[in-house]
């Protein structure tokens, strides 16, 4: 059976204006430190790496900031290549305060995935106003719209919300339409984790074709883009699968025009079994 092939469609200019945010997690940052001496790293080596993997197709890199020296080098390269550097910050007022005061990146992604009390969102908005009014402020959530309503959480001061799965795996059924209808003045991104499913202790990861399927589903609904979490296993080894993902899934025109697979996730986790045919 052939993969799902391209179909003819039309796009307006706004639909084409989407972007990818890549989360460079702590593991990738540690690999960076193990490969280069931060004090003597040659800028051209780091620049070539960033050019190869990121600059062409990824607009924003988000870091965990586990090492300040490494973070400064990455941030400098991001800005030189026209990308936006962000810092992922746990939902703690002290951490948010520190991040805004340091001002190393263009803004922060407030990670509220493990937080039940979402009043920290208002705290972050106030700290941004007081300390860094020009900084970007995104919030990363796995809560639903109703939970925010119950806690009277106002997202109007955010620049964007990133909606992700509580299971920390790929999910093709995120309620992005609900978020867009409730928050018409801010950006909405769909969060995609690098793990597809786990069966009998073995983890399965999405191919470029599967990622194209997710991208078509979310971008065609009007999402501003995708948050890729963990799609940077080793930044210093050539990985054609990762590069294929970067190349196509950030733009609706590209992923519609490429081969793609639409898999059952989220609502139907038991359908993801080894050997199953995930193709339409």
PDB file of N, CA and C in Angstrom, residues 103-153:
ATOM      1  N   UNK A 103      18.061  37.896  31.375  1.00  0.00           N
ATOM      2  CA  UNK A 103      17.895  38.455  30.033  1.00  0.00           C
ATOM      3  C   UNK A 103      18.787  37.843  28.972  1.00  0.00           C
ATOM      4  N   UNK A 104      19.147  36.568  29.121  1.00  0.00           N
ATOM      5  CA  UNK A 104      20.054  35.935  28.159  1.00  0.00           C
ATOM      6  C   UNK A 104      19.361  35.621  26.837  1.00  0.00           C
ATOM      7  N   UNK A 105      18.061  35.331  26.892  1.00  0.00           N
ATOM      8  CA  UNK A 105      17.338  34.935  25.693  1.00  0.00           C
ATOM      9  C   UNK A 105      16.281  35.981  25.339  1.00  0.00           C
ATOM     10  N   UNK A 106      15.569  35.737  24.245  1.00  0.00           N
ATOM     11  CA  UNK A 106      14.545  36.681  23.808  1.00  0.00           C
ATOM     12  C   UNK A 106      13.245  36.547  24.581  1.00  0.00           C
ATOM     13  N   UNK A 107      13.153  35.511  25.413  1.00  0.00           N
ATOM     14  CA  UNK A 107      11.947  35.309  26.196  1.00  0.00           C
ATOM     15  C   UNK A 107      11.973  33.952  26.856  1.00  0.00           C
ATOM     16  N   UNK A 108      10.875  33.584  27.521  1.00  0.00           N
ATOM     17  CA  UNK A 108      10.819  32.309  28.205  1.00  0.00           C
ATOM     18  C   UNK A 108       9.580  31.518  27.789  1.00  0.00           C
ATOM     19  N   UNK A 109       9.702  30.196  27.911  1.00  0.00           N
ATOM     20  CA  UNK A 109       8.564  29.292  27.768  1.00  0.00           C
ATOM     21  C   UNK A 109       8.270  28.776  29.170  1.00  0.00           C
ATOM     22  N   UNK A 110       7.155  29.165  29.724  1.00  0.00           N
ATOM     23  CA  UNK A 110       6.766  28.782  31.075  1.00  0.00           C
ATOM     24  C   UNK A 110       6.164  27.383  31.042  1.00  0.00           C
ATOM     25  N   UNK A 111       6.850  26.423  31.655  1.00  0.00           N
ATOM     26  CA  UNK A 111       6.438  25.018  31.591  1.00  0.00           C
ATOM     27  C   UNK A 111       5.486  24.710  32.743  1.00  0.00           C
ATOM     28  N   UNK A 112       4.190  24.626  32.425  1.00  0.00           N
ATOM     29  CA  UNK A 112       3.155  24.361  33.430  1.00  0.00           C
ATOM     30  C   UNK A 112       2.597  22.950  33.333  1.00  0.00           C
ATOM     31  N   UNK A 113       3.320  22.036  32.691  1.00  0.00           N
ATOM     32  CA  UNK A 113       2.796  20.698  32.488  1.00  0.00           C
ATOM     33  C   UNK A 113       2.632  19.927  33.796  1.00  0.00           C
ATOM     34  N   UNK A 114       3.442  20.218  34.790  1.00  0.00           N
ATOM     35  CA  UNK A 114       3.377  19.495  36.063  1.00  0.00           C
ATOM     36  C   UNK A 114       2.696  20.320  37.149  1.00  0.00           C
ATOM     37  N   UNK A 115       2.034  21.398  36.770  1.00  0.00           N
ATOM     38  CA  UNK A 115       1.482  22.337  37.746  1.00  0.00           C
ATOM     39  C   UNK A 115      -0.041  22.286  37.752  1.00  0.00           C
ATOM     40  N   UNK A 116      -0.607  22.127  38.931  1.00  0.00           N
ATOM     41  CA  UNK A 116      -2.054  22.165  39.079  1.00  0.00           C
ATOM     42  C   UNK A 116      -2.562  23.582  39.352  1.00  0.00           C
ATOM     43  N   UNK A 117      -1.772  24.366  40.091  1.00  0.00           N
ATOM     44  CA  UNK A 117      -2.139  25.748  40.399  1.00  0.00           C
ATOM     45  C   UNK A 117      -1.592  26.652  39.302  1.00  0.00           C
ATOM     46  N   UNK A 118      -2.462  27.092  38.424  1.00  0.00           N
ATOM     47  CA  UNK A 118      -2.038  27.861  37.261  1.00  0.00           C
ATOM     48  C   UNK A 118      -1.999  29.364  37.512  1.00  0.00           C
ATOM     49  N   UNK A 119      -2.113  29.768  38.777  1.00  0.00           N
ATOM     50  CA  UNK A 119      -1.995  31.190  39.090  1.00  0.00           C
ATOM     51  C   UNK A 119      -0.596  31.712  38.775  1.00  0.00           C
ATOM     52  N   UNK A 120       0.376  30.805  38.628  1.00  0.00           N
ATOM     53  CA  UNK A 120       1.743  31.204  38.294  1.00  0.00           C
ATOM     54  C   UNK A 120       1.790  31.895  36.930  1.00  0.00           C
ATOM     55  N   UNK A 121       0.809  31.651  36.077  1.00  0.00           N
ATOM     56  CA  UNK A 121       0.771  32.315  34.770  1.00  0.00           C
ATOM     57  C   UNK A 121       0.613  33.822  34.946  1.00  0.00           C
ATOM     58  N   UNK A 122      -0.274  34.227  35.858  1.00  0.00           N
ATOM     59  CA  UNK A 122      -0.449  35.657  36.136  1.00  0.00           C
ATOM     60  C   UNK A 122       0.815  36.237  36.760  1.00  0.00           C
ATOM     61  N   UNK A 123       1.476  35.459  37.639  1.00  0.00           N
ATOM     62  CA  UNK A 123       2.740  35.921  38.229  1.00  0.00           C
ATOM     63  C   UNK A 123       3.787  36.175  37.150  1.00  0.00           C
ATOM     64  N   UNK A 124       3.865  35.251  36.182  1.00  0.00           N
ATOM     65  CA  UNK A 124       4.843  35.396  35.097  1.00  0.00           C
ATOM     66  C   UNK A 124       4.549  36.634  34.256  1.00  0.00           C
ATOM     67  N   UNK A 125       3.276  36.867  33.979  1.00  0.00           N
ATOM     68  CA  UNK A 125       2.908  38.036  33.184  1.00  0.00           C
ATOM     69  C   UNK A 125       3.294  39.331  33.898  1.00  0.00           C
ATOM     70  N   UNK A 126       3.094  39.377  35.214  1.00  0.00           N
ATOM     71  CA  UNK A 126       3.438  40.580  35.978  1.00  0.00           C
ATOM     72  C   UNK A 126       4.949  40.776  36.034  1.00  0.00           C
ATOM     73  N   UNK A 127       5.695  39.681  36.213  1.00  0.00           N
ATOM     74  CA  UNK A 127       7.155  39.779  36.246  1.00  0.00           C
ATOM     75  C   UNK A 127       7.694  40.242  34.900  1.00  0.00           C
ATOM     76  N   UNK A 128       7.107  39.760  33.823  1.00  0.00           N
ATOM     77  CA  UNK A 128       7.536  40.224  32.500  1.00  0.00           C
ATOM     78  C   UNK A 128       7.309  41.730  32.364  1.00  0.00           C
ATOM     79  N   UNK A 129       6.138  42.202  32.796  1.00  0.00           N
ATOM     80  CA  UNK A 129       5.832  43.630  32.730  1.00  0.00           C
ATOM     81  C   UNK A 129       6.820  44.454  33.544  1.00  0.00           C
ATOM     82  N   UNK A 130       7.178  43.957  34.738  1.00  0.00           N
ATOM     83  CA  UNK A 130       8.056  44.705  35.645  1.00  0.00           C
ATOM     84  C   UNK A 130       9.524  44.654  35.239  1.00  0.00           C
ATOM     85  N   UNK A 131       9.970  43.495  34.714  1.00  0.00           N
ATOM     86  CA  UNK A 131      11.410  43.279  34.531  1.00  0.00           C
ATOM     87  C   UNK A 131      11.870  43.292  33.080  1.00  0.00           C
ATOM     88  N   UNK A 132      11.023  42.818  32.180  1.00  0.00           N
ATOM     89  CA  UNK A 132      11.462  42.676  30.786  1.00  0.00           C
ATOM     90  C   UNK A 132      10.272  42.803  29.844  1.00  0.00           C
ATOM     91  N   UNK A 133       9.707  43.983  29.734  1.00  0.00           N
ATOM     92  CA  UNK A 133       8.473  44.150  28.955  1.00  0.00           C
ATOM     93  C   UNK A 133       8.601  43.800  27.479  1.00  0.00           C
ATOM     94  N   UNK A 134       9.833  43.783  26.949  1.00  0.00           N
ATOM     95  CA  UNK A 134      10.024  43.452  25.546  1.00  0.00           C
ATOM     96  C   UNK A 134      10.197  41.945  25.316  1.00  0.00           C
ATOM     97  N   UNK A 135      10.321  41.168  26.386  1.00  0.00           N
ATOM     98  CA  UNK A 135      10.568  39.731  26.265  1.00  0.00           C
ATOM     99  C   UNK A 135       9.310  38.996  25.834  1.00  0.00           C
ATOM    100  N   UNK A 136       9.513  37.882  25.136  1.00  0.00           N
ATOM    101  CA  UNK A 136       8.406  37.013  24.760  1.00  0.00           C
ATOM    102  C   UNK A 136       8.039  36.122  25.942  1.00  0.00           C
ATOM    103  N   UNK A 137       6.759  35.755  26.037  1.00  0.00           N
ATOM    104  CA  UNK A 137       6.295  34.871  27.105  1.00  0.00           C
ATOM    105  C   UNK A 137       5.313  33.859  26.532  1.00  0.00           C
ATOM    106  N   UNK A 138       5.765  32.616  26.433  1.00  0.00           N
ATOM    107  CA  UNK A 138       4.916  31.507  25.999  1.00  0.00           C
ATOM    108  C   UNK A 138       4.609  30.636  27.211  1.00  0.00           C
ATOM    109  N   UNK A 139       3.473  29.929  27.174  1.00  0.00           N
ATOM    110  CA  UNK A 139       3.132  29.007  28.248  1.00  0.00           C
ATOM    111  C   UNK A 139       2.887  27.626  27.659  1.00  0.00           C
ATOM    112  N   UNK A 140       3.483  26.610  28.279  1.00  0.00           N
ATOM    113  CA  UNK A 140       3.402  25.220  27.835  1.00  0.00           C
ATOM    114  C   UNK A 140       2.441  24.488  28.760  1.00  0.00           C
ATOM    115  N   UNK A 141       1.344  23.959  28.201  1.00  0.00           N
ATOM    116  CA  UNK A 141       0.261  23.401  29.003  1.00  0.00           C
ATOM    117  C   UNK A 141      -0.174  22.037  28.494  1.00  0.00           C
ATOM    118  N   UNK A 142      -0.577  21.168  29.419  1.00  0.00           N
ATOM    119  CA  UNK A 142      -1.292  19.955  29.015  1.00  0.00           C
ATOM    120  C   UNK A 142      -2.694  19.957  29.612  1.00  0.00           C
ATOM    121  N   UNK A 143      -3.094  21.085  30.246  1.00  0.00           N
ATOM    122  CA  UNK A 143      -4.448  21.240  30.769  1.00  0.00           C
ATOM    123  C   UNK A 143      -5.405  21.532  29.613  1.00  0.00           C
ATOM    124  N   UNK A 144      -6.701  21.375  29.872  1.00  0.00           N
ATOM    125  CA  UNK A 144      -7.679  21.726  28.845  1.00  0.00           C
ATOM    126  C   UNK A 144      -8.244  23.116  29.129  1.00  0.00           C
ATOM    127  N   UNK A 145      -9.008  23.623  28.185  1.00  0.00           N
ATOM    128  CA  UNK A 145      -9.546  24.975  28.302  1.00  0.00           C
ATOM    129  C   UNK A 145     -10.438  25.102  29.531  1.00  0.00           C
ATOM    130  N   UNK A 146     -11.218  24.061  29.818  1.00  0.00           N
ATOM    131  CA  UNK A 146     -12.144  24.118  30.943  1.00  0.00           C
ATOM    132  C   UNK A 146     -11.415  24.294  32.264  1.00  0.00           C
ATOM    133  N   UNK A 147     -10.247  23.649  32.410  1.00  0.00           N
ATOM    134  CA  UNK A 147      -9.479  23.781  33.650  1.00  0.00           C
ATOM    135  C   UNK A 147      -9.043  25.226  33.864  1.00  0.00           C
ATOM    136  N   UNK A 148      -8.654  25.906  32.802  1.00  0.00           N
ATOM    137  CA  UNK A 148      -8.263  27.309  32.934  1.00  0.00           C
ATOM    138  C   UNK A 148      -9.456  28.173  33.317  1.00  0.00           C
ATOM    139  N   UNK A 149     -10.620  27.859  32.768  1.00  0.00           N
ATOM    140  CA  UNK A 149     -11.815  28.623  33.114  1.00  0.00           C
ATOM    141  C   UNK A 149     -12.161  28.452  34.588  1.00  0.00           C
ATOM    142  N   UNK A 150     -12.032  27.217  35.087  1.00  0.00           N
ATOM    143  CA  UNK A 150     -12.354  26.947  36.491  1.00  0.00           C
ATOM    144  C   UNK A 150     -11.433  27.693  37.437  1.00  0.00           C
ATOM    145  N   UNK A 151     -10.177  27.929  37.016  1.00  0.00           N
ATOM    146  CA  UNK A 151      -9.221  28.650  37.854  1.00  0.00           C
ATOM    147  C   UNK A 151      -9.142  30.135  37.500  1.00  0.00           C
ATOM    148  N   UNK A 152     -10.016  30.578  36.598  1.00  0.00           N
ATOM    149  CA  UNK A 152     -10.038  31.982  36.180  1.00  0.00           C
ATOM    150  C   UNK A 152      -8.678  32.454  35.669  1.00  0.00           C
ATOM    151  N   UNK A 153      -8.038  31.612  34.879  1.00  0.00           N
ATOM    152  CA  UNK A 153      -6.731  31.936  34.322  1.00  0.00           C
ATOM    153  C   UNK A 153      -6.907  32.734  33.035  1.00  0.00           C
TER     154      UNK A 153
END
